[in-house]
Short mmCIF file of C-alpha atoms in Angstrom, two decimals:
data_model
loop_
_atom_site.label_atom_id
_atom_site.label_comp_id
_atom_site.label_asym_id
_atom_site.label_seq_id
_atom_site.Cartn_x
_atom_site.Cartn_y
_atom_site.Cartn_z
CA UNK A 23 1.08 2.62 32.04
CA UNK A 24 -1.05 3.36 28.79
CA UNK A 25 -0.99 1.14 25.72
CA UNK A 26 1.15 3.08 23.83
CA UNK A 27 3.92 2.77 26.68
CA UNK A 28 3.13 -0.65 27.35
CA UNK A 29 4.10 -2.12 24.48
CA UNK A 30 7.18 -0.49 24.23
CA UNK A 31 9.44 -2.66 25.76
CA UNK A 32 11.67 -3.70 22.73
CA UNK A 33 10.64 -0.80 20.15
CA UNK A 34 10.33 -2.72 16.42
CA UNK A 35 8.90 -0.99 13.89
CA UNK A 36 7.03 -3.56 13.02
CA UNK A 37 4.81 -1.52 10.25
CA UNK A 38 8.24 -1.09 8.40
CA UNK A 39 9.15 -5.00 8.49
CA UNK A 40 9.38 -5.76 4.46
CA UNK A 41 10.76 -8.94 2.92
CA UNK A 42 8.29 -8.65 -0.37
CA UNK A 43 9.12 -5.93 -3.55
CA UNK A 44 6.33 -4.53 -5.42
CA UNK A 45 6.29 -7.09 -8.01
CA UNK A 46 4.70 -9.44 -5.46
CA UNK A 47 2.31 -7.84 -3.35
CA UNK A 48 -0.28 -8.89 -6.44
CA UNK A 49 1.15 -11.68 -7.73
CA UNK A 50 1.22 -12.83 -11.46
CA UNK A 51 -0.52 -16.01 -12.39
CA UNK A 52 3.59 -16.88 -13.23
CA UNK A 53 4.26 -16.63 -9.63
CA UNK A 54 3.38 -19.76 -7.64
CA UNK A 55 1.01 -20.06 -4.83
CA UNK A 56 4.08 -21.53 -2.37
CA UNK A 57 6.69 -18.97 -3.47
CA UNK A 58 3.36 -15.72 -1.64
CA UNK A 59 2.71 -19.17 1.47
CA UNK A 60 6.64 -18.70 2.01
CA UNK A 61 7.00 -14.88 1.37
CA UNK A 62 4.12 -14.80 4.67
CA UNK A 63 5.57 -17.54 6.77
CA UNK A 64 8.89 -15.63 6.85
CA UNK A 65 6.86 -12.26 8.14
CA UNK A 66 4.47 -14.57 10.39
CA UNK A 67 8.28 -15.52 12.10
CA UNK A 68 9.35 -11.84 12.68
CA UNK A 69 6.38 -10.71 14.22
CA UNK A 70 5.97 -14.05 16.31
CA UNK A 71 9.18 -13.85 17.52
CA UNK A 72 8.60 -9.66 18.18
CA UNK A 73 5.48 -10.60 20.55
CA UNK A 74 7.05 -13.15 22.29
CA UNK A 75 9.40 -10.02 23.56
CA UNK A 76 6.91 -8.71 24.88
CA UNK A 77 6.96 -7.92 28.98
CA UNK A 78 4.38 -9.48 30.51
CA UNK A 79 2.80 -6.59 32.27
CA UNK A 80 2.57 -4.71 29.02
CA UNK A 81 0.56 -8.01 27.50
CA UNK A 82 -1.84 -7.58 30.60
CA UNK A 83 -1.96 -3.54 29.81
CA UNK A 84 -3.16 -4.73 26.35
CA UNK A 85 -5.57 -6.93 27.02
CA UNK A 86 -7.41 -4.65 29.04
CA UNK A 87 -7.31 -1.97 26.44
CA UNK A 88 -8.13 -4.52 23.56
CA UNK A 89 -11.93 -5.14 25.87
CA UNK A 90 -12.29 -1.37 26.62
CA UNK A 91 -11.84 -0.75 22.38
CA UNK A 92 -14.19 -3.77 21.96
CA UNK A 93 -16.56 -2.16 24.24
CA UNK A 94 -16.50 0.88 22.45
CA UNK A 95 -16.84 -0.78 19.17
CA UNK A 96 -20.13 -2.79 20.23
CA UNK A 97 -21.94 0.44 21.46
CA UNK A 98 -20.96 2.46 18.28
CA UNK A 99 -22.34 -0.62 16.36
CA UNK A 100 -25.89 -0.26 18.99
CA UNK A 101 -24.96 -3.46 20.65
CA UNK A 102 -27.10 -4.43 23.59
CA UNK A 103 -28.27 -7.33 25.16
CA UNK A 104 -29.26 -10.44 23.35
CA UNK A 105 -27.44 -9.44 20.00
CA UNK A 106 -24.26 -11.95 18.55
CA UNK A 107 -20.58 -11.71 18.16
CA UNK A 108 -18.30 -13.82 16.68
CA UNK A 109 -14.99 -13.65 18.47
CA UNK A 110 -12.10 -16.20 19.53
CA UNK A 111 -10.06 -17.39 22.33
CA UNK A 112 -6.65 -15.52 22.24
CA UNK A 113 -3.35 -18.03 22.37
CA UNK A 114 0.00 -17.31 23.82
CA UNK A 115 1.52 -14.11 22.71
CA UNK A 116 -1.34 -13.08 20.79
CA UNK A 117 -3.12 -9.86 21.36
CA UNK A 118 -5.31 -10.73 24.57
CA UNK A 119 -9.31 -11.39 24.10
CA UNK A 120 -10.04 -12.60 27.96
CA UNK A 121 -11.29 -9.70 29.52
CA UNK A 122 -13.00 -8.86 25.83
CA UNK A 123 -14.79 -12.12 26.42
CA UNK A 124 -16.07 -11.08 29.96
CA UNK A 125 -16.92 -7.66 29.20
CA UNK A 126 -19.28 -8.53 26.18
CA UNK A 127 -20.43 -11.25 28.40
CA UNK A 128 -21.21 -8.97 30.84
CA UNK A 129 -23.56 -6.97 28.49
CA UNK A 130 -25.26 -9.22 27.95
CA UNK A 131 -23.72 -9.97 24.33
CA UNK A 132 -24.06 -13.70 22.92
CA UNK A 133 -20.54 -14.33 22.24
CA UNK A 134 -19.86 -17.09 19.30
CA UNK A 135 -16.27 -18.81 19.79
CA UNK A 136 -14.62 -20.89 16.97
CA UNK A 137 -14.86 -25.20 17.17
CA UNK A 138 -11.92 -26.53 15.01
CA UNK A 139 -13.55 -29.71 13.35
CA UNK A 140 -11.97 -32.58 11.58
CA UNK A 141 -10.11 -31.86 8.80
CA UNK A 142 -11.67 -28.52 7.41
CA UNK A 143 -14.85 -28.85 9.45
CA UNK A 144 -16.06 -25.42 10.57
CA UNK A 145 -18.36 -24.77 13.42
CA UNK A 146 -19.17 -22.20 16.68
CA UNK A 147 -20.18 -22.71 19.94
CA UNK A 148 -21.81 -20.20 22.61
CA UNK A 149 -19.32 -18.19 25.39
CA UNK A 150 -20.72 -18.90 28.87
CA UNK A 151 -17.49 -18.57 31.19
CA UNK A 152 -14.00 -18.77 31.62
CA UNK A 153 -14.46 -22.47 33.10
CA UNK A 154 -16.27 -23.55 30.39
CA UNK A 155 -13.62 -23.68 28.08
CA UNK A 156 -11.04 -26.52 27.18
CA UNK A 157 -8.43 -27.62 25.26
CA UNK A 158 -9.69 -30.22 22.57
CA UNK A 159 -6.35 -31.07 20.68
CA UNK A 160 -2.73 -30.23 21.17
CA UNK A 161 -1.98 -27.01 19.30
CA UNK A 162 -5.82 -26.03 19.29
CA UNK A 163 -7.43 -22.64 21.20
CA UNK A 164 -9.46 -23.33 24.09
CA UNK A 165 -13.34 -23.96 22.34
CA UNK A 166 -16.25 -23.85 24.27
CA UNK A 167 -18.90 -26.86 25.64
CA UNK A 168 -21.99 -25.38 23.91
CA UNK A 169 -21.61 -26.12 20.52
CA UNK A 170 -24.16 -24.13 18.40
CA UNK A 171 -23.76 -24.77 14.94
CA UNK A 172 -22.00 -25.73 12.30
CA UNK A 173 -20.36 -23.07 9.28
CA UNK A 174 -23.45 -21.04 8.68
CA UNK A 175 -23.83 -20.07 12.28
CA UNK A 176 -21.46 -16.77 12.03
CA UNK A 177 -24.17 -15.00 9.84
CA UNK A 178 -25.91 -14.48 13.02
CA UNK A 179 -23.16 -11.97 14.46
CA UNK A 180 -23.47 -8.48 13.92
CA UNK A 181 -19.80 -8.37 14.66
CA UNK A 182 -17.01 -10.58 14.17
CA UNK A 183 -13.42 -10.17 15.51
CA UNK A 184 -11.02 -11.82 13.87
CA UNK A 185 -6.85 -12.76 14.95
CA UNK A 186 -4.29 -11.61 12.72
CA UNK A 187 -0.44 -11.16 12.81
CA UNK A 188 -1.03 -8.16 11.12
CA UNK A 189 -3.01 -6.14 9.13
CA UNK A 190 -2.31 -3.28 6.36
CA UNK A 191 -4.77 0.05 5.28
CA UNK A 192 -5.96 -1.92 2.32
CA UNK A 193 -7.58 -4.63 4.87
CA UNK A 194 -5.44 -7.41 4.24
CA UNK A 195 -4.72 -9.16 7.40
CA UNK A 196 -2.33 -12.10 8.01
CA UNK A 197 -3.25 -14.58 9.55
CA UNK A 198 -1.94 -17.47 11.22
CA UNK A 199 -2.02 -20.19 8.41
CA UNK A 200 -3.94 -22.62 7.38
CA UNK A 201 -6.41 -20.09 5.79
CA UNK A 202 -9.29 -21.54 8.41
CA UNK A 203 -11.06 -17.38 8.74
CA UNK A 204 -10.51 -16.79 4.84
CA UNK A 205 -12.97 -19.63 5.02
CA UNK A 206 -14.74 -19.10 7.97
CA UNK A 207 -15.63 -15.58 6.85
CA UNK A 208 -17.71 -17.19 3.31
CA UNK A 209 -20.32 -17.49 6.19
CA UNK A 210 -20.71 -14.05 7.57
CA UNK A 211 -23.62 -11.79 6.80
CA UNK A 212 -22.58 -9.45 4.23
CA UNK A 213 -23.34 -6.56 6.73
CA UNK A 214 -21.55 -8.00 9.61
CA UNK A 215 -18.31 -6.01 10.60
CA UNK A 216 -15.25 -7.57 10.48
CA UNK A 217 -12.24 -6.31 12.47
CA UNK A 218 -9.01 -7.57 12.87
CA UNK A 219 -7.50 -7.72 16.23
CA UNK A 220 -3.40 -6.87 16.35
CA UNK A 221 -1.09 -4.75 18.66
CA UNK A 222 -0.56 -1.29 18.06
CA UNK A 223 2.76 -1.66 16.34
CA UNK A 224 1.35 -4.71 14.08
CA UNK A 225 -0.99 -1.98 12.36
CA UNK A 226 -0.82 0.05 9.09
CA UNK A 227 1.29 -2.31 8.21
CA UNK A 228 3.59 -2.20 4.48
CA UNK A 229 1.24 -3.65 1.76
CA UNK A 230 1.04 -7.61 2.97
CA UNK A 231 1.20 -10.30 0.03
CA UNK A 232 -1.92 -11.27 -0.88
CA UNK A 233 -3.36 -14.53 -2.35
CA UNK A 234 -6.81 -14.92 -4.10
CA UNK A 235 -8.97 -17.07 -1.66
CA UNK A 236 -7.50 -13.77 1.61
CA UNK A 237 -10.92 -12.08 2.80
CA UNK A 238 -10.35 -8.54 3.62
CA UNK A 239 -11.33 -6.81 6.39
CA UNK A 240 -13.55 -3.74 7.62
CA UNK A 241 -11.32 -2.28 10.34
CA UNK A 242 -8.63 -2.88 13.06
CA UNK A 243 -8.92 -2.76 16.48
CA UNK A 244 -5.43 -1.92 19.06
CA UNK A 245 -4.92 -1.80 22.68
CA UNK A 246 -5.75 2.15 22.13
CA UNK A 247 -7.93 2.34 19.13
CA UNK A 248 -10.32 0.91 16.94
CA UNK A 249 -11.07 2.44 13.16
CA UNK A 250 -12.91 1.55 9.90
CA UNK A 251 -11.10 0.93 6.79
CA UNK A 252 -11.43 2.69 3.31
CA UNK A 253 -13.40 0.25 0.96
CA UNK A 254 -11.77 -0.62 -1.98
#
């Protein structure tokens, strides 16, 4: 079963689900900041309820495509041994990073992992092993023991991939809530790469709505593909 099979279970055309108009996809000053929160939580619900239909061998199909792609990305970057990532811990029904995780690991790749903080604190810790991680707090992605820093710390990764719901050709991905990467990202190197991480079908999406403090991104990366995006 390839990825494109895979995750065609219960075909959605996910790229085609709209609920904005054109006069909203760069809002006016007039139009307030919770009318564009509430325009994306209704589009975060369709596509969270879309991957949760999702058959569980196609999930583990993707996930092993998602680390070949992020394989491929790292050596087109010159990745090797001893150079830093940032990446995450995937959640249920998002796009799988596990066997991402291991691969890179295996390289020899440092592999940075988001620590959730108090309130907005920001902070990474190093990627040893699967065992290594743990829950922290109810509702929170597994983080790691080895905490390494605090904000700042992302600058040091050459690449950093990033979860999204998902992402249109412009770069604009979206993102759980909460707007913890918009921030996160302040602290990446300039020349870092960031990619967003989505399922085939959650790609090239319609033009998402877009709020001032969203960080674009540099690319996308699928079960089958990976690709740079046009600069504005």
């Amino acid at each position: 079963m390839n990825g494109d099979d895979a995750l065609e279970s219960k075909p959605v055309a996910l790229s085609s689900i709209s609920i904005i108009g054109d006069d909203v996809i760069n809002p006016s000053p007039a139009i307030r900041e919770e009318f564009l929160e509430d325009l994306k939580d209704e589009l975060r619900g369709k596509i969270r309820e879309h991957r949760k239909s999702l058959d569980p061998r196609a999930v583990h199909e993707a996930d092993l495509g998602i680390a070949r792609q992020a394989s491929d990305l790292a050596a087109s970057l010159g990745l090797s041994e001893g150079d830093c990532i940032a990446a995450y811990v995937s959640r249920r029904h998002e796009p799988g990073t596990n066997s991402t995780l291991e691969a890179l690991r295996s390289a020899g790749i440092e592999i940075l992992l988001p620590v959730l903080g108090p309130a907005l604190d920001r902070g990474w810790g190093r990627y040893t092993c699967p065992d290594d991680l743990a829950q922290r707090a109810p509702g929170r992605p597994l983080e790691p023991n080895v905490i390494t820093g605090g904000a700042d710390e992302i600058a040091r990764a050459r690449l950093v991939l990033v979860p999204a719901l998902a992402v249109d050709d412009s770069g604009i991905r979206l993102g759980q809530g909460g707007g913890w990467y918009d921030r996160a990202l302040l602290h990446a190197d300039p020349t870092s790469t960031v990619i967003a991480v989505v399922y085939d079908d959650e790609a090239h999406h319609s033009p998402l709505p877009r709020a001032p403090h969203d960080v674009p991104v540099a690319g996308v990366l699928t079960p089958t593909a990976w690709w740079r995006l046009e600069s504005e």
